[in-house]
PDB file of C-alpha atoms and ligand atoms in Angstrom:
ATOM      1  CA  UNK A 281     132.155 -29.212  22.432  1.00  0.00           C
ATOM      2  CA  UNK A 282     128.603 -29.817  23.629  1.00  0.00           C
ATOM      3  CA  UNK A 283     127.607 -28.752  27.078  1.00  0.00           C
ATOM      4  CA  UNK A 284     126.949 -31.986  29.054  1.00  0.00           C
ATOM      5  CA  UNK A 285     127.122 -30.723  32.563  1.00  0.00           C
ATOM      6  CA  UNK A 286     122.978 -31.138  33.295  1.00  0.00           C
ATOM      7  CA  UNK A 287     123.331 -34.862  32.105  1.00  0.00           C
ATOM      8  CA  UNK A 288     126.226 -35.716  34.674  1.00  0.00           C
ATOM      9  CA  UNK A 289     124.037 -33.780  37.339  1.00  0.00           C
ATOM     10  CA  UNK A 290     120.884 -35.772  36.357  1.00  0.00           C
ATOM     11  CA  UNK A 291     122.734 -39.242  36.609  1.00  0.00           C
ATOM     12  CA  UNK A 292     124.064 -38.272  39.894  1.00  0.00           C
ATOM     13  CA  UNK A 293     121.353 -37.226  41.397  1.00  0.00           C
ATOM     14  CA  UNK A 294     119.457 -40.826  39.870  1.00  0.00           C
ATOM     15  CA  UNK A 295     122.416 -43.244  41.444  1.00  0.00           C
ATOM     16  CA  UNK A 296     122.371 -40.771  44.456  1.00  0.00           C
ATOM     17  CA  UNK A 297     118.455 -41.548  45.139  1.00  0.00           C
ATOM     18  CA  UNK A 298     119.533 -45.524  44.372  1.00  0.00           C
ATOM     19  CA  UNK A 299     121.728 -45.743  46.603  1.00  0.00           C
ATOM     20  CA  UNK A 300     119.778 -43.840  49.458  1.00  0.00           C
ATOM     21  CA  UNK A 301     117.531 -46.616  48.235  1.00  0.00           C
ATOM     22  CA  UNK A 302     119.608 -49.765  48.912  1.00  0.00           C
ATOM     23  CA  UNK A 303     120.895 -48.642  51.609  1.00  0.00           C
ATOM     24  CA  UNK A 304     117.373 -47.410  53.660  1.00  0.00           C
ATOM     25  CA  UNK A 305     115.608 -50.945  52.280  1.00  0.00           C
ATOM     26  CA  UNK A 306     118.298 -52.774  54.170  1.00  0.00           C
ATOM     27  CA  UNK A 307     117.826 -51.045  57.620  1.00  0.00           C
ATOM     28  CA  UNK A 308     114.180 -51.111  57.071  1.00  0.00           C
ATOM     29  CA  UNK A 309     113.346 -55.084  56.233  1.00  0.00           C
ATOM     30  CA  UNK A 310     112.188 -56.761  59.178  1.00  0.00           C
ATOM     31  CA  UNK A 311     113.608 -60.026  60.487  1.00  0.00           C
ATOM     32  CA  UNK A 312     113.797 -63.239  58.372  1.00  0.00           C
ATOM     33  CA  UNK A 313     112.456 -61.661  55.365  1.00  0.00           C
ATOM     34  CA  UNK A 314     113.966 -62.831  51.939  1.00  0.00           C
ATOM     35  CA  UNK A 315     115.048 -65.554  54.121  1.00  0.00           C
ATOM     36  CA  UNK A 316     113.293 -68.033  51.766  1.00  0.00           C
ATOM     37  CA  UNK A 317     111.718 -65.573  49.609  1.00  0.00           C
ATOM     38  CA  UNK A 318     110.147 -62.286  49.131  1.00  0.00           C
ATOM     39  CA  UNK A 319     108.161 -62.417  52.222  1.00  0.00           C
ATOM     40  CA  UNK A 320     108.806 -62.615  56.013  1.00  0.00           C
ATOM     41  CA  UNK A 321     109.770 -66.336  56.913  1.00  0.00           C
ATOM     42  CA  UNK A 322     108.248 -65.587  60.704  1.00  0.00           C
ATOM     43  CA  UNK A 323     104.564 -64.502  59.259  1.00  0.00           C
ATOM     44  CA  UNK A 324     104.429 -68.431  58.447  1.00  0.00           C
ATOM     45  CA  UNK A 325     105.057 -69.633  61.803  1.00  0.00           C
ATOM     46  CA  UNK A 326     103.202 -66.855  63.845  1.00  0.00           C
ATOM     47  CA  UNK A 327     100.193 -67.708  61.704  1.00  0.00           C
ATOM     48  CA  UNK A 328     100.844 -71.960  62.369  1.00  0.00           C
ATOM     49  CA  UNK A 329     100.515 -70.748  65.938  1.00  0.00           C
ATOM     50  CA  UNK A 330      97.769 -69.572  65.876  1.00  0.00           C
ATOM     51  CA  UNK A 331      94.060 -71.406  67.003  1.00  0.00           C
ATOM     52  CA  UNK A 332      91.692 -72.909  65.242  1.00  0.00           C
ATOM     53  CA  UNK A 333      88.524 -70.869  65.209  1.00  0.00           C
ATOM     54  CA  UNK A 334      86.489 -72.250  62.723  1.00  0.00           C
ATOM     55  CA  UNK A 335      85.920 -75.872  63.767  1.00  0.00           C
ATOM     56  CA  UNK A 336      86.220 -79.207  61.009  1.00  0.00           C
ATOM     57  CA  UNK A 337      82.644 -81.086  60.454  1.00  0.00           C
ATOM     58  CA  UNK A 338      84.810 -84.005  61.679  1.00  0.00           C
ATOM     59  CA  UNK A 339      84.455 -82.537  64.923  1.00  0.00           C
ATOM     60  CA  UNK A 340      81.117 -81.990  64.972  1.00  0.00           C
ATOM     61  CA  UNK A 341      80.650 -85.031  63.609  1.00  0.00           C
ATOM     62  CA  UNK A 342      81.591 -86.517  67.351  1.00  0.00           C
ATOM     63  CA  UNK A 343      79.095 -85.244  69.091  1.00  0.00           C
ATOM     64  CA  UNK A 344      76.068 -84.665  66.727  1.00  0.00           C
ATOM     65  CA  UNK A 345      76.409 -87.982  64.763  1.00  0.00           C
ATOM     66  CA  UNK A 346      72.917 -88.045  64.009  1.00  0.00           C
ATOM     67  CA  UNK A 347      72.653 -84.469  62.460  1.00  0.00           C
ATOM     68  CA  UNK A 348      76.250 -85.307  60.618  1.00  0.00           C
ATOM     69  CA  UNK A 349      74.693 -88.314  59.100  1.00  0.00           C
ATOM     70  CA  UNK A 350      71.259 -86.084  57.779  1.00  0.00           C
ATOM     71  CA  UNK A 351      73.685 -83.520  56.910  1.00  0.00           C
ATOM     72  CA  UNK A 352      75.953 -85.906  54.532  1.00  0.00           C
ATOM     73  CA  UNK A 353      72.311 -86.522  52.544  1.00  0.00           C
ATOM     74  CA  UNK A 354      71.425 -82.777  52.640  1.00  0.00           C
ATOM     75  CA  UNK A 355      71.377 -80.408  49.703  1.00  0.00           C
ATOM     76  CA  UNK A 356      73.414 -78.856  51.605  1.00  0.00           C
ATOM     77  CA  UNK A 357      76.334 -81.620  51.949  1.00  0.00           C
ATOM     78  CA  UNK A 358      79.113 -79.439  50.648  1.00  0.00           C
ATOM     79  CA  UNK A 359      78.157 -76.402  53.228  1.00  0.00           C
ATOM     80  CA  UNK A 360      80.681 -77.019  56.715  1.00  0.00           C
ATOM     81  CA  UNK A 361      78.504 -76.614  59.883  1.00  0.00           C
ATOM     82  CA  UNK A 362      80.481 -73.122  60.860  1.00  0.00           C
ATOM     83  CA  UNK A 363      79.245 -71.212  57.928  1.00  0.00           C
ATOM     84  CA  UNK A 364      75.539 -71.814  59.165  1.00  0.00           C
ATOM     85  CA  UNK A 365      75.891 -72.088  62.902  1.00  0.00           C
ATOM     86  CA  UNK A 366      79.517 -70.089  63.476  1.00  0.00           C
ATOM     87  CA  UNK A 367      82.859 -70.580  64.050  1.00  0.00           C
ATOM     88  CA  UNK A 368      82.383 -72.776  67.126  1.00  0.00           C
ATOM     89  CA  UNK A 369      85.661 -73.048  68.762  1.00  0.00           C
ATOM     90  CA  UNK A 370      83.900 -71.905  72.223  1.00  0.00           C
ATOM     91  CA  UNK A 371      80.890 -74.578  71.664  1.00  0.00           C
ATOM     92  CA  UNK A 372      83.507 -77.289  71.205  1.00  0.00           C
ATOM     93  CA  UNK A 373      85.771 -76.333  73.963  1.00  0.00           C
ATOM     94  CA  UNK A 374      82.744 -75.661  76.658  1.00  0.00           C
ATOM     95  CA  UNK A 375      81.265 -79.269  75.901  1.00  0.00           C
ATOM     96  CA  UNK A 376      84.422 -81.126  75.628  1.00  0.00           C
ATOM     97  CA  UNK A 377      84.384 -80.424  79.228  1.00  0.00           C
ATOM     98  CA  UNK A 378      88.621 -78.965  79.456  1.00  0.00           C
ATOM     99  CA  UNK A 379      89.696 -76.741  81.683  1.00  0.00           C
ATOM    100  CA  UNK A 380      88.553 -73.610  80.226  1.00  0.00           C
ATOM    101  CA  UNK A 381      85.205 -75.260  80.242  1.00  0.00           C
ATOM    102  CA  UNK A 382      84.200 -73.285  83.119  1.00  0.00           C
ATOM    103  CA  UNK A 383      86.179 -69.544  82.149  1.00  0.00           C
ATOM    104  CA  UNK A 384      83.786 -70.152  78.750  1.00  0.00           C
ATOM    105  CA  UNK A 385      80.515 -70.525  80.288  1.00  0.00           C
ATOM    106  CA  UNK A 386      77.683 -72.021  79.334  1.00  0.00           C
ATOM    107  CA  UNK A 387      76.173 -68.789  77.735  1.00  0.00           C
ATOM    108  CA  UNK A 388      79.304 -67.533  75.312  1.00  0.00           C
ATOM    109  CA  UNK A 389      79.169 -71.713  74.246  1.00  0.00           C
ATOM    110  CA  UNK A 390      75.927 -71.130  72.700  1.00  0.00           C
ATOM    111  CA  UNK A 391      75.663 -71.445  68.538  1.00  0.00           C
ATOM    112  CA  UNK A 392      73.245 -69.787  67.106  1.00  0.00           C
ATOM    113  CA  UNK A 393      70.400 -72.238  65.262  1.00  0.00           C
ATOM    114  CA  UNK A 394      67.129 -70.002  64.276  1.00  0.00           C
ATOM    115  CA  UNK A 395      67.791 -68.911  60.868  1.00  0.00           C
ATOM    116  CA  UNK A 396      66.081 -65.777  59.596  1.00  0.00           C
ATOM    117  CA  UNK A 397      65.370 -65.285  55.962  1.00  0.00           C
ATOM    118  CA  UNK A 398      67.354 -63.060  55.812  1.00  0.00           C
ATOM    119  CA  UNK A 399      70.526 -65.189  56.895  1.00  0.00           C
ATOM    120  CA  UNK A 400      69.695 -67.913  53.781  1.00  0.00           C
ATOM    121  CA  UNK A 401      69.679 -65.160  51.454  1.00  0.00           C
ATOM    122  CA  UNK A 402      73.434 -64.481  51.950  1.00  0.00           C
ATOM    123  CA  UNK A 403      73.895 -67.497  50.393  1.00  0.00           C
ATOM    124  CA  UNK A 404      71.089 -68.001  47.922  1.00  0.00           C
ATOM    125  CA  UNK A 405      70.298 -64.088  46.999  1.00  0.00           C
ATOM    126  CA  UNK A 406      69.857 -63.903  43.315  1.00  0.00           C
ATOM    127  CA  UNK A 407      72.987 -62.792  41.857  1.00  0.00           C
ATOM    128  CA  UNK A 408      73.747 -62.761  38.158  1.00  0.00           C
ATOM    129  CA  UNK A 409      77.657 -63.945  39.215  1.00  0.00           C
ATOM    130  CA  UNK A 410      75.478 -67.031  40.347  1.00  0.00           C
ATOM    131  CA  UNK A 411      75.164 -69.858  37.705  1.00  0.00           C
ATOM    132  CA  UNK A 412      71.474 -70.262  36.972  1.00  0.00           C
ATOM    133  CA  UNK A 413      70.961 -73.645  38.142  1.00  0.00           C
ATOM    134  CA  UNK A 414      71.440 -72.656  41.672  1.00  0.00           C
ATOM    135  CA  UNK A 415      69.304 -71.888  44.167  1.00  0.00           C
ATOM    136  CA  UNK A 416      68.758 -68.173  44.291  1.00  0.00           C
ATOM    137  CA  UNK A 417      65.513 -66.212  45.279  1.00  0.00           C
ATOM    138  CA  UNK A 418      65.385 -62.347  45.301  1.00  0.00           C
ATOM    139  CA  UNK A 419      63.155 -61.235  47.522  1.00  0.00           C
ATOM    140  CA  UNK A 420      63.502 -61.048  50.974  1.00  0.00           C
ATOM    141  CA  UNK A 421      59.463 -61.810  51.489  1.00  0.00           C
TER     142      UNK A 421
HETATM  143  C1  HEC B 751      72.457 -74.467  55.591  1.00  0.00           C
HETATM  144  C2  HEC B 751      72.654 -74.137  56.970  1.00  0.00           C
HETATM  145  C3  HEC B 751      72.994 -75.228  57.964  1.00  0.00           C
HETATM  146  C4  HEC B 751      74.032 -76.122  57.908  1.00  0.00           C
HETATM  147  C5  HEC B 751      75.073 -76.300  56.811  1.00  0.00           C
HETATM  148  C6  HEC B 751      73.992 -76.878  59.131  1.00  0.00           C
HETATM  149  N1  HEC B 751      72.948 -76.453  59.902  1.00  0.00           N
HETATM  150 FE1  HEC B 751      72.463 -77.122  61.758  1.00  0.00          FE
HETATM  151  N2  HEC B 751      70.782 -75.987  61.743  1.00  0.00           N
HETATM  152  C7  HEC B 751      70.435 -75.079  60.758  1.00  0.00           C
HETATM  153  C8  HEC B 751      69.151 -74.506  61.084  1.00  0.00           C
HETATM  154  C9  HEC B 751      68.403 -73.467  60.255  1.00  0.00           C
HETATM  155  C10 HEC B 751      68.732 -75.104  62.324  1.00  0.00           C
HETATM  156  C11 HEC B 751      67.425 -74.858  63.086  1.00  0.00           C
HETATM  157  C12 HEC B 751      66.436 -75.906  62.657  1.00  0.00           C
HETATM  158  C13 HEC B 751      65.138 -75.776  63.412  1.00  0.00           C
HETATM  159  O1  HEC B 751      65.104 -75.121  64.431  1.00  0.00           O
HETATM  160  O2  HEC B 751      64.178 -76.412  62.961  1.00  0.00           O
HETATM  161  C14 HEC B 751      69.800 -76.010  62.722  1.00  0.00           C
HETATM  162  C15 HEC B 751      69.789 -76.756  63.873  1.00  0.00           C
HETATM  163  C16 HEC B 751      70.886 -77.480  64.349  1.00  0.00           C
HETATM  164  C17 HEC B 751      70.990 -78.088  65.679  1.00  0.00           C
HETATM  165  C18 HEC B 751      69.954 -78.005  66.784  1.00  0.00           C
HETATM  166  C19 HEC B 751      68.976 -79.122  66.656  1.00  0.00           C
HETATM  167  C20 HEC B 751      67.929 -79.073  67.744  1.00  0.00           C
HETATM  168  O3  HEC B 751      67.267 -80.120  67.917  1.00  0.00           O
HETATM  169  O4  HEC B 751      67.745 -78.036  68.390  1.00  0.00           O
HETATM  170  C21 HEC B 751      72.196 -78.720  65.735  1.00  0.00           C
HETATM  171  C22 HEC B 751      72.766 -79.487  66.901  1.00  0.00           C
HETATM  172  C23 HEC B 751      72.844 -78.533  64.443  1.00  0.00           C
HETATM  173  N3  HEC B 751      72.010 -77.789  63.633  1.00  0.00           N
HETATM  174  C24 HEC B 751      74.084 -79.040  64.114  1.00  0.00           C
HETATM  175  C25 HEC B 751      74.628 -78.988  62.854  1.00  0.00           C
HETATM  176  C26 HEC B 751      75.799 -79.726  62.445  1.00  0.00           C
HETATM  177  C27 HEC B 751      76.621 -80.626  63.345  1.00  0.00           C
HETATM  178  C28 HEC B 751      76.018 -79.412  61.132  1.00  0.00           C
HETATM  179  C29 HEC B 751      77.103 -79.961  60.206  1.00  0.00           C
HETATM  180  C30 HEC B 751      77.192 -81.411  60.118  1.00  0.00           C
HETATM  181  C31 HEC B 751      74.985 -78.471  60.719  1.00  0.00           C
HETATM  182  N4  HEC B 751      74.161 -78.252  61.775  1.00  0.00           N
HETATM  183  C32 HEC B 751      74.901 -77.886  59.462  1.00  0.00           C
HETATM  184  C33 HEC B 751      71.194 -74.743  59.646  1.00  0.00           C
HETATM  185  C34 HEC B 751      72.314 -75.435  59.211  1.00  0.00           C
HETATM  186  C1  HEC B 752      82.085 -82.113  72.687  1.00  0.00           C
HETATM  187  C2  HEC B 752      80.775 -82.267  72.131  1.00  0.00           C
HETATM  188  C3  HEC B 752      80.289 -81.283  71.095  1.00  0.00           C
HETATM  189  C4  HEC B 752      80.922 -80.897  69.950  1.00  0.00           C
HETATM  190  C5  HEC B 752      82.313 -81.293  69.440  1.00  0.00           C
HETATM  191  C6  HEC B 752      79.986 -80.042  69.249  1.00  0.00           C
HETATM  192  N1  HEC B 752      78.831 -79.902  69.977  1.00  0.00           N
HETATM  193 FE1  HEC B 752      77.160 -78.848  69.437  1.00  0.00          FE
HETATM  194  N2  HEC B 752      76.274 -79.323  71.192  1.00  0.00           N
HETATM  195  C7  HEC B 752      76.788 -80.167  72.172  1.00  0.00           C
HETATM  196  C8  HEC B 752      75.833 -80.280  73.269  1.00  0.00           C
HETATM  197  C9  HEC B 752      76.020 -81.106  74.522  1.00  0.00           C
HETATM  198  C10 HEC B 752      74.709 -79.472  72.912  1.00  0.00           C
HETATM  199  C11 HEC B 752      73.421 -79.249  73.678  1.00  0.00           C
HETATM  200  C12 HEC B 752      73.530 -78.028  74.549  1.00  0.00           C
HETATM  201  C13 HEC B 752      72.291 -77.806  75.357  1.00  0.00           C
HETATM  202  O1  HEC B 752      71.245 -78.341  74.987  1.00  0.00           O
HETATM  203  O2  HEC B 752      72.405 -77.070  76.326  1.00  0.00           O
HETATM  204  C14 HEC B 752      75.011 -78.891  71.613  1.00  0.00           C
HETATM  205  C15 HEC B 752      74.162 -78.029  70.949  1.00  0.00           C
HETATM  206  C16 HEC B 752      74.390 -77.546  69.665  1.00  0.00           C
HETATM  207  C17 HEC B 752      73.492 -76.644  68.943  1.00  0.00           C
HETATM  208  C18 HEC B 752      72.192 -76.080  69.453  1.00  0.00           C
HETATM  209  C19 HEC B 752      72.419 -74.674  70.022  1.00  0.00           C
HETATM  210  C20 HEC B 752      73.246 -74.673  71.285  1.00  0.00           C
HETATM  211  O3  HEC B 752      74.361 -74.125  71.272  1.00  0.00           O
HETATM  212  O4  HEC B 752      72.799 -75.244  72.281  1.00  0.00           O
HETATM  213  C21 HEC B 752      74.076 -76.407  67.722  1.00  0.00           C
HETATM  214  C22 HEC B 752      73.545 -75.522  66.606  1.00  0.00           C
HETATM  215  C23 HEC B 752      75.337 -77.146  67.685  1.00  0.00           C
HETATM  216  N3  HEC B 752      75.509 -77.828  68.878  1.00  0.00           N
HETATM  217  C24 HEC B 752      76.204 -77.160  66.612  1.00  0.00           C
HETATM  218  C25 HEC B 752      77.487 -77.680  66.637  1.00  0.00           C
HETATM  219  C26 HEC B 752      78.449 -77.520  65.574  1.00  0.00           C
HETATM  220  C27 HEC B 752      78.199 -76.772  64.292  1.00  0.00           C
HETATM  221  C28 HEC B 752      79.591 -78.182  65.972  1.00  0.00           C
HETATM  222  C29 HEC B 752      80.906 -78.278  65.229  1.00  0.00           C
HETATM  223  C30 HEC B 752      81.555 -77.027  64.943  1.00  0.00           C
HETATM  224  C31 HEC B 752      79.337 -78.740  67.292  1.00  0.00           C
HETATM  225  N4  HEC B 752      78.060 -78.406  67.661  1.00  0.00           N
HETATM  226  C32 HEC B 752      80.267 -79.459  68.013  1.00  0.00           C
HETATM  227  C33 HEC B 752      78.018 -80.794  72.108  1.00  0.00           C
HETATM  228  C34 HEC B 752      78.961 -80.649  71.113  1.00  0.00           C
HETATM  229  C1  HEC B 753      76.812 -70.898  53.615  1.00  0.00           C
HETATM  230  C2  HEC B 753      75.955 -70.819  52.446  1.00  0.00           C
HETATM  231  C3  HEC B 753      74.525 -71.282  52.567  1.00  0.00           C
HETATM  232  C4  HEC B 753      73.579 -70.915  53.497  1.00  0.00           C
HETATM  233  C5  HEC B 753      73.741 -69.967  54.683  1.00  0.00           C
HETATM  234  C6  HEC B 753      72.358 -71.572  53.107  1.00  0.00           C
HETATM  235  N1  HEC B 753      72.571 -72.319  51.986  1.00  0.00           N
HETATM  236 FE1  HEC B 753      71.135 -73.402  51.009  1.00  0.00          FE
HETATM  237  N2  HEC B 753      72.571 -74.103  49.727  1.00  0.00           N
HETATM  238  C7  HEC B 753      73.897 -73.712  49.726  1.00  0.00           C
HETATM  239  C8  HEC B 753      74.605 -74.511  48.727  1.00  0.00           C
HETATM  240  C9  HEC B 753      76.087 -74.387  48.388  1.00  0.00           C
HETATM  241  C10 HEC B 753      73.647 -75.373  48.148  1.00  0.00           C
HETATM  242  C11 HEC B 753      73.889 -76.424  47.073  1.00  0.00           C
HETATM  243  C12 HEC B 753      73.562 -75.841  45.750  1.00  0.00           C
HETATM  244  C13 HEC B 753      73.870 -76.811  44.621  1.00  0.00           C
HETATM  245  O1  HEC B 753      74.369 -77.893  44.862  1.00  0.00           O
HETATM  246  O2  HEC B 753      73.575 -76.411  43.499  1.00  0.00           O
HETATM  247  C14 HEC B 753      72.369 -75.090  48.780  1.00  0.00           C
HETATM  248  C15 HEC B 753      71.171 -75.720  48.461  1.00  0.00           C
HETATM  249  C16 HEC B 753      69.929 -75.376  49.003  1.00  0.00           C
HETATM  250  C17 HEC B 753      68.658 -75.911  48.592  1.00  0.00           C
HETATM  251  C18 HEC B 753      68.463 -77.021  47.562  1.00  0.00           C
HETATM  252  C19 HEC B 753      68.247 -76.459  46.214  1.00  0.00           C
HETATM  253  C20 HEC B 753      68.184 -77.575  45.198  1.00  0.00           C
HETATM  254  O3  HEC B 753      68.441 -77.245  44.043  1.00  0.00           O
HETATM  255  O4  HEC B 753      67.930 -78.713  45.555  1.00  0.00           O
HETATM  256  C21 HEC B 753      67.686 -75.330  49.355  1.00  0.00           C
HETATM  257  C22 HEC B 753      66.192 -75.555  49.285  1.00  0.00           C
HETATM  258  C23 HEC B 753      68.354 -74.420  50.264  1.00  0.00           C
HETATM  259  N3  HEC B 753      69.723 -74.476  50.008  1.00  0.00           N
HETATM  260  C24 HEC B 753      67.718 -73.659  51.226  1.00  0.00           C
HETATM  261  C25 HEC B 753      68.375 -72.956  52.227  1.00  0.00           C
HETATM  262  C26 HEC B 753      67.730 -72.385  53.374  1.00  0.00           C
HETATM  263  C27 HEC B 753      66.245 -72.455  53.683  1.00  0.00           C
HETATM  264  C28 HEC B 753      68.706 -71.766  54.104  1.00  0.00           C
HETATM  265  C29 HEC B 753      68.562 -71.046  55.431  1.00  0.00           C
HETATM  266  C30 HEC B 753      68.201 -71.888  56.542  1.00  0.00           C
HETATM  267  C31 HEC B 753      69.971 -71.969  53.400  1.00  0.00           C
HETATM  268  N4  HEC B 753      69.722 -72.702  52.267  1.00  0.00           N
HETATM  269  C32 HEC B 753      71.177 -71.454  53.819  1.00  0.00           C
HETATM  270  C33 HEC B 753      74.478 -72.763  50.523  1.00  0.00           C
HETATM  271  C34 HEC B 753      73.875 -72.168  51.616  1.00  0.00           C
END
């Protein structure tokens, strides 16, 4: 008869390791995983909680009608106001005049409106990913 020792030891040592396996993957999942899925169930609602930062054009739309309304005919329609000026969630809370109006200050509520060269380029530098008919320069002079 064959010699079939090493495969028994082999196998065990395989089902040993899976269930080690089974065993250490159910200590280790955090809460409310694989509650709905293969994810954690609480990520969702910890990241529902959390604030808006970046503000909608909508909003800005309240207060700088005029600019909204030049915007809207722009080349530069389809751009939100945050990805040229910033996120904005201080501006909008330190002139909508709440609470934390004064614990902002007037100095943190500033956006930022001088645009260097430089700053247009990270949109329109001259990429070959870029499809041609956009605007795209290459030099920075
Ligand atoms: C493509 C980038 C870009 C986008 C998009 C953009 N802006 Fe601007 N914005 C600028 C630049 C550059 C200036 C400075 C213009 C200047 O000083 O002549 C400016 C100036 C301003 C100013 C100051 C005007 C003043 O008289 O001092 C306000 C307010 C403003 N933008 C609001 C908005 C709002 C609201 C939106 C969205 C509806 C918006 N911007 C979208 C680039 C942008
Ligand atoms: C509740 C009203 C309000 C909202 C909402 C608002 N702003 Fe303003 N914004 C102001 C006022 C008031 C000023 C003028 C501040 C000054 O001159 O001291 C201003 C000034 C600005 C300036 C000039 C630079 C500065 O900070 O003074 C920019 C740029 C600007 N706003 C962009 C935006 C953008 C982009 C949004 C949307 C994300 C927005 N604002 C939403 C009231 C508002
Ligand atoms: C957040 C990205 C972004 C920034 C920053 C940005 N742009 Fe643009 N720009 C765009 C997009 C998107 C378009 C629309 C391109 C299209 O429709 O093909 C555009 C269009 C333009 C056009 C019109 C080109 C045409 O074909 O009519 C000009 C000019 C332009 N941008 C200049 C500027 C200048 C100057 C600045 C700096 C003040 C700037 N852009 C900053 C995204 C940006």
């Amino acid at each position: 008869m064959k010699d079939t020792s090493h495969i028994i030891t082999i196998f065990s040592i395989v089902i040993a390791f899976l269930i080690v396996g089974f065993i250490v993957d159910r200590f280790l999942q955090p809460e409310s995983f694989d509650k709905y899925g293969h994810y954690r169930w609480n990520a969702v609602n910890e990241i529902l909680s959390q604030k808006v930062v970046n503000q909608n054009i909508k909003t800005c739309a309240k207060c700088h009608d005029n600019i909204y309304q030049l915007h809207q005919k722009d080349a530069h329609y389809n751009v939100p106001c945050v990805d040229c000026h910033g996120a904005a969630n201080l501006h909008v809370a330190f002139h909508s005049g709440g609470k934390d109006s004064a614990k902002i200050g007037k100095l943190k509520a500033v956006l930022k409106k001088e645009y260097t060269l430089e700053g247009c380029l990270f949109c329109h530098r001259k990429l070959k990913a870029k499809p041609s008919d956009f605007a795209h320069k290459s030099k920075t002079k």
